[in-house]
Tab-separated table of C-alpha atoms in Angstrom:
chain	number	residue	atom	x	y	z
A	1	LEU	CA	-16.213	-130.746	-31.082
A	2	CYS	CA	-15.346	-131.706	-34.619
A	3	PHE	CA	-13.668	-128.657	-36.139
A	4	SER	CA	-14.973	-129.331	-39.628
A	5	SER	CA	-18.576	-129.274	-38.377
A	6	CYS	CA	-18.326	-125.812	-36.852
A	7	SER	CA	-19.583	-122.760	-38.692
A	8	PRO	CA	-20.319	-119.188	-37.617
A	9	LYS	CA	-24.015	-120.052	-37.453
A	10	GLY	CA	-26.209	-121.908	-35.006
A	11	PHE	CA	-24.193	-120.965	-31.947
A	12	PRO	CA	-25.497	-122.251	-28.599
A	13	LYS	CA	-27.775	-119.911	-26.663
A	14	LEU	CA	-25.886	-117.672	-24.248
A	15	LYS	CA	-26.531	-118.626	-20.618
A	16	ASN	CA	-24.584	-115.881	-18.818
A	17	ASP	CA	-24.864	-112.470	-20.469
A	18	THR	CA	-23.802	-110.450	-17.399
A	19	PHE	CA	-20.637	-109.179	-19.074
A	20	LEU	CA	-22.497	-108.020	-22.180
A	21	ARG	CA	-25.224	-106.340	-20.167
A	22	ALA	CA	-22.670	-104.455	-18.081
A	23	ALA	CA	-20.821	-103.411	-21.238
A	24	ARG	CA	-24.065	-102.005	-22.646
A	25	GLY	CA	-24.831	-100.175	-19.404
A	26	GLU	CA	-27.707	-102.436	-18.370
A	27	GLU	CA	-28.368	-103.471	-14.780
A	28	THR	CA	-26.650	-106.634	-13.529
A	29	GLU	CA	-27.217	-108.821	-10.476
A	30	HIS	CA	-23.483	-108.993	-9.842
A	31	THR	CA	-20.423	-107.286	-11.273
A	32	PRO	CA	-18.972	-109.374	-14.104
A	33	VAL	CA	-15.277	-110.208	-14.008
A	34	TRP	CA	-12.602	-111.531	-16.346
A	35	CYS	CA	-8.813	-111.175	-16.427
A	36	MET	CA	-6.485	-109.988	-19.128
A	37	ARG	CA	-4.083	-112.837	-19.952
A	38	GLN	CA	-6.425	-115.228	-18.150
A	39	ALA	CA	-5.201	-118.018	-20.443
A	40	GLY	CA	-1.507	-118.173	-19.714
A	41	ARG	CA	1.547	-119.642	-18.080
A	42	TYR	CA	0.241	-119.272	-14.527
A	43	LEU	CA	-1.910	-122.344	-15.250
A	44	PRO	CA	-0.114	-125.710	-15.122
A	45	GLU	CA	-2.491	-127.129	-17.722
A	46	PHE	CA	-1.501	-124.284	-20.037
A	47	ARG	CA	2.177	-125.185	-19.672
A	48	GLU	CA	1.378	-128.844	-20.234
A	49	THR	CA	-0.602	-128.113	-23.387
A	50	ARG	CA	2.116	-125.827	-24.687
A	51	ALA	CA	4.933	-128.279	-23.973
A	52	ALA	CA	4.122	-130.405	-27.010
A	53	GLN	CA	5.060	-127.755	-29.586
A	54	ASP	CA	6.333	-124.223	-29.903
A	55	PHE	CA	4.149	-121.196	-29.436
A	56	PHE	CA	4.041	-120.341	-33.109
A	57	ALA	CA	2.554	-123.747	-33.990
A	58	THR	CA	0.094	-123.415	-31.116
A	59	CYS	CA	-1.196	-120.093	-32.372
A	60	ARG	CA	-1.750	-121.551	-35.817
A	61	SER	CA	-3.856	-124.383	-34.442
A	62	PRO	CA	-7.535	-123.458	-33.972
A	63	LYS	CA	-8.029	-126.517	-31.776
A	64	LEU	CA	-5.174	-125.607	-29.431
A	65	CYS	CA	-6.214	-121.950	-29.284
A	66	CYS	CA	-9.693	-123.124	-28.373
A	67	GLU	CA	-8.367	-125.440	-25.679
A	68	LEU	CA	-6.211	-122.720	-24.116
A	69	THR	CA	-9.108	-120.260	-24.184
A	70	LEU	CA	-11.333	-122.715	-22.337
A	71	GLN	CA	-8.856	-123.757	-19.641
A	72	PRO	CA	-9.435	-120.850	-17.226
A	73	LEU	CA	-13.204	-121.247	-17.640
A	74	ARG	CA	-12.917	-124.784	-16.287
A	75	ARG	CA	-11.224	-123.467	-13.146
A	76	PHE	CA	-12.947	-120.170	-12.401
A	77	PRO	CA	-16.516	-118.795	-12.676
A	78	LEU	CA	-15.416	-116.038	-15.048
A	79	ASP	CA	-18.044	-114.018	-16.890
A	80	ALA	CA	-16.220	-113.856	-20.235
A	81	ALA	CA	-13.660	-115.718	-22.311
A	82	ILE	CA	-11.065	-114.011	-24.495
A	83	ILE	CA	-9.672	-115.815	-27.500
A	84	PHE	CA	-6.141	-117.092	-26.997
A	85	SER	CA	-3.800	-115.058	-29.176
A	86	ASP	CA	-1.409	-112.151	-28.772
A	87	ILE	CA	-1.700	-108.402	-28.378
A	88	LEU	CA	0.094	-107.706	-31.664
A	89	VAL	CA	-1.656	-107.750	-34.991
A	90	VAL	CA	1.051	-106.980	-37.465
A	91	PRO	CA	2.061	-107.917	-41.000
A	92	GLN	CA	3.633	-111.310	-41.110
A	93	VAL	CA	5.967	-113.495	-43.064
A	94	ARG	CA	4.229	-116.837	-42.865
A	95	ALA	CA	5.576	-120.278	-43.596
A	96	VAL	CA	4.122	-122.178	-46.541
A	97	ALA	CA	5.214	-125.163	-48.541
A	98	GLY	CA	8.178	-124.269	-50.685
A	99	GLY	CA	9.263	-121.151	-48.842
A	100	TRP	CA	8.041	-118.041	-47.036
A	101	GLU	CA	4.925	-116.220	-48.116
A	102	ARG	CA	4.432	-112.647	-47.018
A	103	GLY	CA	1.061	-111.558	-45.715
A	104	TRP	CA	-0.905	-110.330	-42.713
A	105	VAL	CA	-1.875	-112.791	-40.027
A	106	TRP	CA	-2.714	-112.777	-36.354
A	107	ASP	CA	0.248	-114.280	-34.533
A	108	CYS	CA	1.374	-115.169	-31.078
A	109	TYR	CA	4.867	-114.928	-29.657
A	110	SER	CA	6.976	-117.916	-30.583
A	111	ILE	CA	10.552	-118.958	-29.991
A	112	LEU	CA	11.026	-119.680	-33.673
A	113	SER	CA	8.211	-117.708	-35.230
A	114	ARG	CA	8.975	-115.740	-38.323
A	115	SER	CA	6.075	-113.383	-38.210
A	116	GLN	CA	4.738	-109.934	-37.978
A	117	ALA	CA	5.054	-107.058	-40.365
A	118	LEU	CA	4.056	-106.447	-43.941
A	119	GLY	CA	7.074	-108.171	-45.352
A	120	MET	CA	9.033	-107.932	-42.105
A	121	GLU	CA	10.337	-110.757	-39.980
A	122	VAL	CA	10.130	-111.062	-36.216
A	123	VAL	CA	11.597	-113.764	-34.025
A	124	MET	CA	10.936	-114.507	-30.376
A	125	VAL	CA	14.164	-114.239	-28.422
A	126	PRO	CA	14.147	-116.037	-25.043
A	127	GLY	CA	14.336	-113.570	-22.199
A	128	LYS	CA	13.875	-110.615	-24.540
A	129	GLY	CA	10.597	-111.046	-26.351
A	130	PRO	CA	9.546	-110.347	-29.939
A	131	THR	CA	12.426	-108.936	-31.965
A	132	PHE	CA	12.485	-107.565	-35.509
A	133	PRO	CA	15.892	-108.299	-37.070
A	134	GLU	CA	15.261	-105.512	-39.590
A	135	PRO	CA	12.919	-102.915	-38.073
A	136	LEU	CA	11.669	-99.873	-39.926
A	137	LYS	CA	14.444	-97.260	-39.803
A	138	GLU	CA	13.700	-94.680	-42.470
A	139	VAL	CA	10.676	-93.523	-44.429
A	140	GLU	CA	11.861	-95.460	-47.482
A	141	ASP	CA	11.297	-98.685	-45.557
A	142	LEU	CA	7.541	-98.131	-45.794
A	143	LEU	CA	7.806	-98.973	-49.494
A	144	LYS	CA	8.577	-102.561	-48.482
A	145	LEU	CA	5.211	-102.965	-46.788
A	146	ARG	CA	2.187	-104.392	-48.549
A	147	GLN	CA	-0.607	-101.884	-49.010
A	148	LYS	CA	-3.471	-104.285	-49.743
A	149	VAL	CA	-4.438	-106.986	-47.270
A	150	ASP	CA	-7.157	-109.619	-47.582
A	151	VAL	CA	-7.802	-110.393	-43.927
A	152	THR	CA	-10.196	-113.220	-44.751
A	153	ALA	CA	-7.496	-115.034	-46.684
A	154	GLU	CA	-4.627	-114.211	-44.338
A	155	LEU	CA	-6.383	-114.514	-40.975
A	156	GLY	CA	-8.670	-117.433	-41.684
A	157	TYR	CA	-7.206	-119.730	-39.054
A	158	VAL	CA	-7.815	-117.132	-36.333
A	159	PHE	CA	-11.415	-116.755	-37.398
A	160	GLN	CA	-11.707	-120.546	-37.358
A	161	ALA	CA	-10.374	-120.589	-33.788
A	162	ILE	CA	-13.007	-118.055	-32.745
A	163	THR	CA	-15.817	-120.041	-34.365
A	164	LEU	CA	-14.654	-123.305	-32.823
A	165	THR	CA	-14.286	-121.693	-29.402
A	166	ARG	CA	-17.700	-120.047	-29.571
A	167	HIS	CA	-19.275	-123.456	-30.197
A	168	SER	CA	-17.136	-125.160	-27.570
A	169	LEU	CA	-18.143	-122.627	-24.904
A	170	GLU	CA	-21.680	-124.006	-25.287
A	171	GLY	CA	-23.112	-120.626	-24.337
A	172	LYS	CA	-21.445	-120.582	-20.938
A	173	VAL	CA	-20.081	-117.025	-21.318
A	174	PRO	CA	-19.463	-114.531	-24.139
A	175	LEU	CA	-16.278	-114.644	-26.218
A	176	ILE	CA	-14.102	-111.539	-26.605
A	177	GLY	CA	-11.941	-110.858	-29.645
A	178	PHE	CA	-9.144	-108.301	-29.621
A	179	SER	CA	-6.402	-106.439	-31.449
A	180	GLY	CA	-3.481	-104.161	-30.811
A	181	ALA	CA	-3.990	-100.484	-31.682
A	182	PRO	CA	-2.026	-98.674	-34.430
A	183	TRP	CA	0.431	-96.672	-32.290
A	184	THR	CA	1.364	-99.734	-30.243
A	185	LEU	CA	1.910	-101.787	-33.396
A	186	MET	CA	3.908	-99.004	-35.047
A	187	SER	CA	6.159	-98.691	-32.011
A	188	TYR	CA	7.074	-102.387	-32.147
A	189	MET	CA	7.760	-102.235	-35.864
A	190	ILE	CA	10.186	-99.318	-35.484
A	191	GLU	CA	11.793	-100.172	-32.146
A	192	GLY	CA	12.409	-103.732	-33.275
A	193	GLY	CA	10.978	-105.018	-29.985
A	194	GLY	CA	10.206	-103.801	-26.510
A	195	SER	CA	11.621	-100.524	-25.213
A	196	THR	CA	11.537	-98.509	-22.009
A	197	THR	CA	11.515	-95.182	-23.880
A	198	MET	CA	10.128	-95.880	-27.365
A	199	SER	CA	12.538	-93.176	-28.466
A	200	LYS	CA	13.062	-94.577	-31.964
A	201	ALA	CA	9.351	-94.805	-32.644
A	202	LYS	CA	8.628	-91.427	-31.067
A	203	SER	CA	11.377	-89.839	-33.127
A	204	TRP	CA	9.390	-90.757	-36.226
A	205	LEU	CA	6.464	-88.735	-34.901
A	206	TYR	CA	8.699	-85.650	-34.742
A	207	ARG	CA	10.922	-86.277	-37.775
A	208	HIS	CA	8.449	-87.950	-40.122
A	209	PRO	CA	4.900	-86.975	-39.143
A	210	GLU	CA	3.455	-87.592	-42.622
A	211	ALA	CA	5.056	-91.016	-42.928
A	212	SER	CA	3.905	-91.839	-39.394
A	213	HIS	CA	0.336	-91.068	-40.351
A	214	GLN	CA	0.711	-93.158	-43.485
A	215	LEU	CA	1.779	-96.168	-41.433
A	216	LEU	CA	-0.846	-95.590	-38.748
A	217	ARG	CA	-3.590	-95.344	-41.383
A	218	LEU	CA	-2.484	-98.611	-42.974
A	219	LEU	CA	-2.525	-100.313	-39.589
A	220	ALA	CA	-5.901	-98.844	-38.650
A	221	ASP	CA	-7.494	-100.082	-41.865
A	222	VAL	CA	-6.238	-103.629	-41.359
A	223	VAL	CA	-7.193	-103.669	-37.668
A	224	THR	CA	-10.709	-102.528	-38.583
A	225	ASP	CA	-11.177	-105.330	-41.088
A	226	TYR	CA	-9.620	-107.815	-38.692
A	227	LEU	CA	-12.021	-106.929	-35.881
A	228	VAL	CA	-15.021	-107.110	-38.198
A	229	GLY	CA	-13.828	-110.546	-39.270
A	230	GLN	CA	-13.698	-111.655	-35.655
A	231	VAL	CA	-17.335	-110.682	-35.143
A	232	ALA	CA	-18.316	-112.515	-38.327
A	233	ALA	CA	-16.548	-115.555	-36.903
A	234	GLY	CA	-18.426	-115.363	-33.605
A	235	ALA	CA	-16.761	-112.843	-31.272
A	236	GLN	CA	-19.390	-111.201	-29.037
A	237	ALA	CA	-17.273	-108.261	-27.857
A	238	LEU	CA	-14.016	-106.621	-28.957
A	239	GLN	CA	-11.133	-105.039	-27.063
A	240	LEU	CA	-8.547	-102.692	-28.566
A	241	PHE	CA	-5.213	-102.599	-26.721
A	242	GLU	CA	-3.229	-99.336	-26.910
A	243	SER	CA	-0.590	-100.753	-24.593
A	244	HIS	CA	2.040	-98.100	-25.291
A	245	ALA	CA	-0.177	-95.049	-24.826
A	246	GLY	CA	1.825	-94.058	-21.755
A	247	HIS	CA	4.868	-93.282	-23.886
A	248	LEU	CA	2.979	-90.430	-25.530
A	249	GLY	CA	2.174	-87.064	-24.015
A	250	PRO	CA	-1.260	-85.469	-24.424
A	251	GLU	CA	-0.400	-83.668	-27.678
A	252	GLN	CA	1.154	-86.681	-29.374
A	253	PHE	CA	-1.684	-88.915	-28.214
A	254	GLN	CA	-4.198	-86.446	-29.659
A	255	GLU	CA	-2.449	-86.456	-33.032
A	256	PHE	CA	-1.058	-89.951	-33.487
A	257	ALA	CA	-3.193	-92.300	-31.369
A	258	LEU	CA	-6.676	-90.965	-30.644
A	259	PRO	CA	-7.750	-90.295	-34.267
A	260	TYR	CA	-7.045	-93.901	-35.239
A	261	ILE	CA	-8.689	-95.277	-32.108
A	262	ARG	CA	-11.776	-93.281	-33.061
A	263	ASP	CA	-11.611	-94.351	-36.698
A	264	ILE	CA	-11.411	-98.026	-35.749
A	265	ALA	CA	-14.546	-97.797	-33.600
A	266	ARG	CA	-16.379	-95.872	-36.309
A	267	GLY	CA	-15.181	-98.171	-39.080
A	268	VAL	CA	-15.978	-101.392	-37.225
A	269	LYS	CA	-19.501	-100.283	-36.343
A	270	SER	CA	-20.154	-99.050	-39.882
A	271	LYS	CA	-18.974	-102.281	-41.492
A	272	LEU	CA	-20.838	-104.456	-38.996
A	273	LYS	CA	-24.031	-102.600	-39.848
A	274	ALA	CA	-23.361	-102.796	-43.586
A	275	GLU	CA	-22.728	-106.551	-43.364
A	276	ALA	CA	-25.761	-107.143	-41.098
A	277	LEU	CA	-23.518	-108.400	-38.295
A	278	PRO	CA	-24.193	-107.875	-34.573
A	279	LEU	CA	-23.157	-104.485	-33.159
A	280	VAL	CA	-21.047	-105.915	-30.361
A	281	PRO	CA	-19.739	-103.862	-27.423
A	282	MET	CA	-16.238	-102.464	-27.912
A	283	ILE	CA	-13.627	-101.831	-25.215
A	284	VAL	CA	-10.619	-99.533	-25.485
A	285	PHE	CA	-7.703	-100.014	-23.083
A	286	ALA	CA	-5.062	-97.296	-23.359
A	287	LYS	CA	-2.549	-98.001	-20.628
A	288	ASP	CA	-1.295	-94.959	-18.674
A	289	ALA	CA	-3.391	-92.529	-20.738
A	290	HIS	CA	-4.974	-90.786	-17.740
A	291	TYR	CA	-4.826	-87.470	-19.561
A	292	ALA	CA	-7.065	-88.842	-22.329
A	293	LEU	CA	-9.849	-90.597	-20.423
A	294	GLY	CA	-12.374	-87.909	-21.296
A	295	ASP	CA	-11.512	-88.199	-24.979
A	296	LEU	CA	-11.562	-91.991	-24.875
A	297	ALA	CA	-15.039	-91.880	-23.345
A	298	GLN	CA	-16.152	-89.980	-26.471
A	299	ALA	CA	-14.263	-92.181	-28.949
A	300	GLY	CA	-17.117	-94.545	-29.794
A	301	TYR	CA	-16.437	-97.394	-27.360
A	302	GLU	CA	-18.976	-98.683	-24.874
A	303	VAL	CA	-16.277	-99.558	-22.329
A	304	VAL	CA	-13.084	-97.803	-21.250
A	305	GLY	CA	-10.464	-100.017	-19.610
A	306	LEU	CA	-8.252	-98.657	-16.833
A	307	ASP	CA	-4.822	-99.513	-15.498
A	308	TRP	CA	-4.216	-99.647	-11.748
A	309	THR	CA	-2.712	-96.169	-11.362
A	310	ILE	CA	-5.937	-94.163	-11.267
A	311	ARG	CA	-8.564	-93.960	-8.542
A	312	PRO	CA	-12.049	-95.179	-9.483
A	313	GLN	CA	-13.665	-91.887	-8.470
A	314	GLU	CA	-11.300	-89.913	-10.723
A	315	ALA	CA	-11.997	-92.193	-13.661
A	316	ARG	CA	-15.749	-91.818	-13.187
A	317	ALA	CA	-15.434	-88.047	-13.012
A	318	GLN	CA	-13.495	-87.927	-16.294
A	319	THR	CA	-15.584	-90.391	-18.277
A	320	GLY	CA	-19.100	-89.529	-17.115
A	321	LYS	CA	-22.092	-91.700	-16.319
A	322	ASN	CA	-22.774	-93.134	-19.760
A	323	ILE	CA	-19.615	-95.210	-20.119
A	324	THR	CA	-18.907	-98.601	-18.572
A	325	LEU	CA	-15.514	-98.787	-16.878
A	326	GLN	CA	-13.323	-101.878	-16.721
A	327	GLY	CA	-10.439	-102.588	-14.360
A	328	ASN	CA	-8.370	-101.958	-12.406
A	329	LEU	CA	-6.851	-103.985	-9.539
A	330	ASP	CA	-3.067	-103.935	-9.454
A	331	PRO	CA	-2.039	-107.378	-10.805
A	332	CYS	CA	0.521	-107.660	-8.028
A	333	ALA	CA	-2.327	-107.566	-5.510
A	334	LEU	CA	-2.853	-111.230	-6.375
A	335	TYR	CA	0.405	-112.023	-4.574
A	336	ALA	CA	-1.312	-110.972	-1.336
A	337	PRO	CA	-3.046	-113.456	1.004
A	338	LYS	CA	-6.557	-114.397	-0.113
A	339	GLU	CA	-8.140	-112.404	2.718
A	340	LYS	CA	-6.308	-109.275	1.611
A	341	ILE	CA	-7.389	-109.834	-1.986
A	342	GLY	CA	-10.973	-109.847	-0.788
A	343	GLU	CA	-10.473	-106.561	1.068
A	344	LEU	CA	-8.920	-104.913	-1.976
A	345	VAL	CA	-11.738	-106.116	-4.216
A	346	LYS	CA	-14.339	-104.768	-1.795
A	347	LYS	CA	-12.630	-101.362	-1.765
A	348	MET	CA	-12.423	-101.371	-5.573
A	349	LEU	CA	-16.126	-102.166	-5.916
A	350	GLU	CA	-17.056	-99.446	-3.458
A	351	GLY	CA	-15.031	-96.996	-5.533
A	352	PHE	CA	-16.473	-97.929	-8.919
A	353	GLY	CA	-19.922	-99.020	-7.879
A	354	THR	CA	-21.365	-102.316	-9.052
A	355	GLN	CA	-23.203	-101.024	-12.147
A	356	ARG	CA	-21.724	-99.922	-15.478
A	357	TYR	CA	-18.628	-101.695	-14.304
A	358	ILE	CA	-16.626	-104.788	-15.318
A	359	ALA	CA	-14.053	-105.977	-12.816
A	360	ASN	CA	-10.616	-106.820	-14.151
A	361	LEU	CA	-6.970	-106.286	-13.378
A	362	GLY	CA	-5.165	-103.112	-14.390
A	363	HIS	CA	-3.005	-105.246	-16.674
A	364	GLY	CA	-2.504	-108.948	-17.391
A	365	LEU	CA	-1.837	-111.893	-15.101
A	366	TYR	CA	1.830	-112.730	-14.495
A	367	PRO	CA	3.270	-116.219	-15.119
A	368	ASP	CA	4.249	-116.863	-11.488
A	369	MET	CA	0.832	-116.140	-9.996
A	370	ASN	CA	-0.992	-118.728	-7.899
A	371	PRO	CA	-4.169	-119.912	-9.672
A	372	GLU	CA	-5.898	-120.147	-6.285
A	373	HIS	CA	-5.400	-116.413	-5.826
A	374	VAL	CA	-6.898	-115.750	-9.235
A	375	GLY	CA	-9.889	-117.773	-8.106
A	376	ALA	CA	-10.071	-115.754	-4.896
A	377	PHE	CA	-10.181	-112.548	-6.946
A	378	VAL	CA	-13.023	-113.784	-9.145
A	379	GLU	CA	-15.054	-115.122	-6.228
A	380	ALA	CA	-14.540	-111.928	-4.215
A	381	VAL	CA	-15.901	-109.807	-7.066
A	382	HIS	CA	-19.044	-111.910	-7.267
A	383	ALA	CA	-19.597	-112.159	-3.518
A	384	HIS	CA	-18.992	-108.516	-2.630
A	385	SER	CA	-20.914	-107.117	-5.599
A	386	ARG	CA	-23.935	-109.269	-4.794
A	387	HIS	CA	-23.779	-108.136	-1.177
A	388	ILE	CA	-23.540	-104.466	-2.179
A	389	ASN	CA	-26.444	-104.834	-4.612
A	390	LYS	CA	-28.655	-106.360	-1.911
A	391	HIS	CA	-27.893	-103.624	0.592
């Protein structure tokens, strides 16, 4: 498709709405399935596409983001696409002619990317991941961050990628947009990268609770506007990733994560209504937050995502009958023989039931996974759920 001819209007009619119906709690003929990180390095065509330029340049190209989003749909009968991007939505230092311009943008990991943070810089270090050379250390560092963000101006190329992809899907399946959640973003900004303990970020919660809330509120406001912008651009569902929820205990989660998760759902729905935009289903995925499933089910999201460390029956008991669940096969199960994958999928479906349920992994696909095994997972979900529904 010609990029310049695409606009967030006149999208092709949706042919497969199974994912959206399941998200809304409506009856489906089969259980829909998609995979977190379904566009990624496990696909040889992904590696080939990415070989031409670094990751940072790829993420800034709507055409390449569209291509990478579509690649798994060409291989597998998935029931949803998710826009190619990265889990982090953070303030960024972005390259422009004549120097560096500070602003918020949606970015992907890149070997040479200077990105992420309101006036902060992050680089992708091989073998280590995203690294902030100068992370937030003290409360005074918050003064360096921009307080006003125009997401339309700063995130335009992401919105363009969503619009282009929505047209290019030709109505085959719905398109999901997503964002990182405030606590997860805050933890990266303070830790300076990944961490097994998140001790630096958590220390802020104990030492500087007021400043922590100030930062979390800023992040929540930008994430809300960013998600609304994705819907305006054509996203048909949204997922919020609280990937570092497991580093918090119940009390800290209640104070520093859950309120902002709730506010984002409330704010997105309010702004969508005010702007006469579609009220799309929203998914919250708080990894390792078993203690909070009941609260998450009441947080304003139609779908609650699950990691692989909780039994389906326990999740149902905590969330009730009016929430759609998503998950939760252990990603490493895809290393098993195809026959075993089918057995595990069947057991998972029997545990969750085939209605008010979206099949997925309990986390993302890994780079060394065999695409044929991903296909076996998708096909097993469809086959077994159809069989269960008939009998």
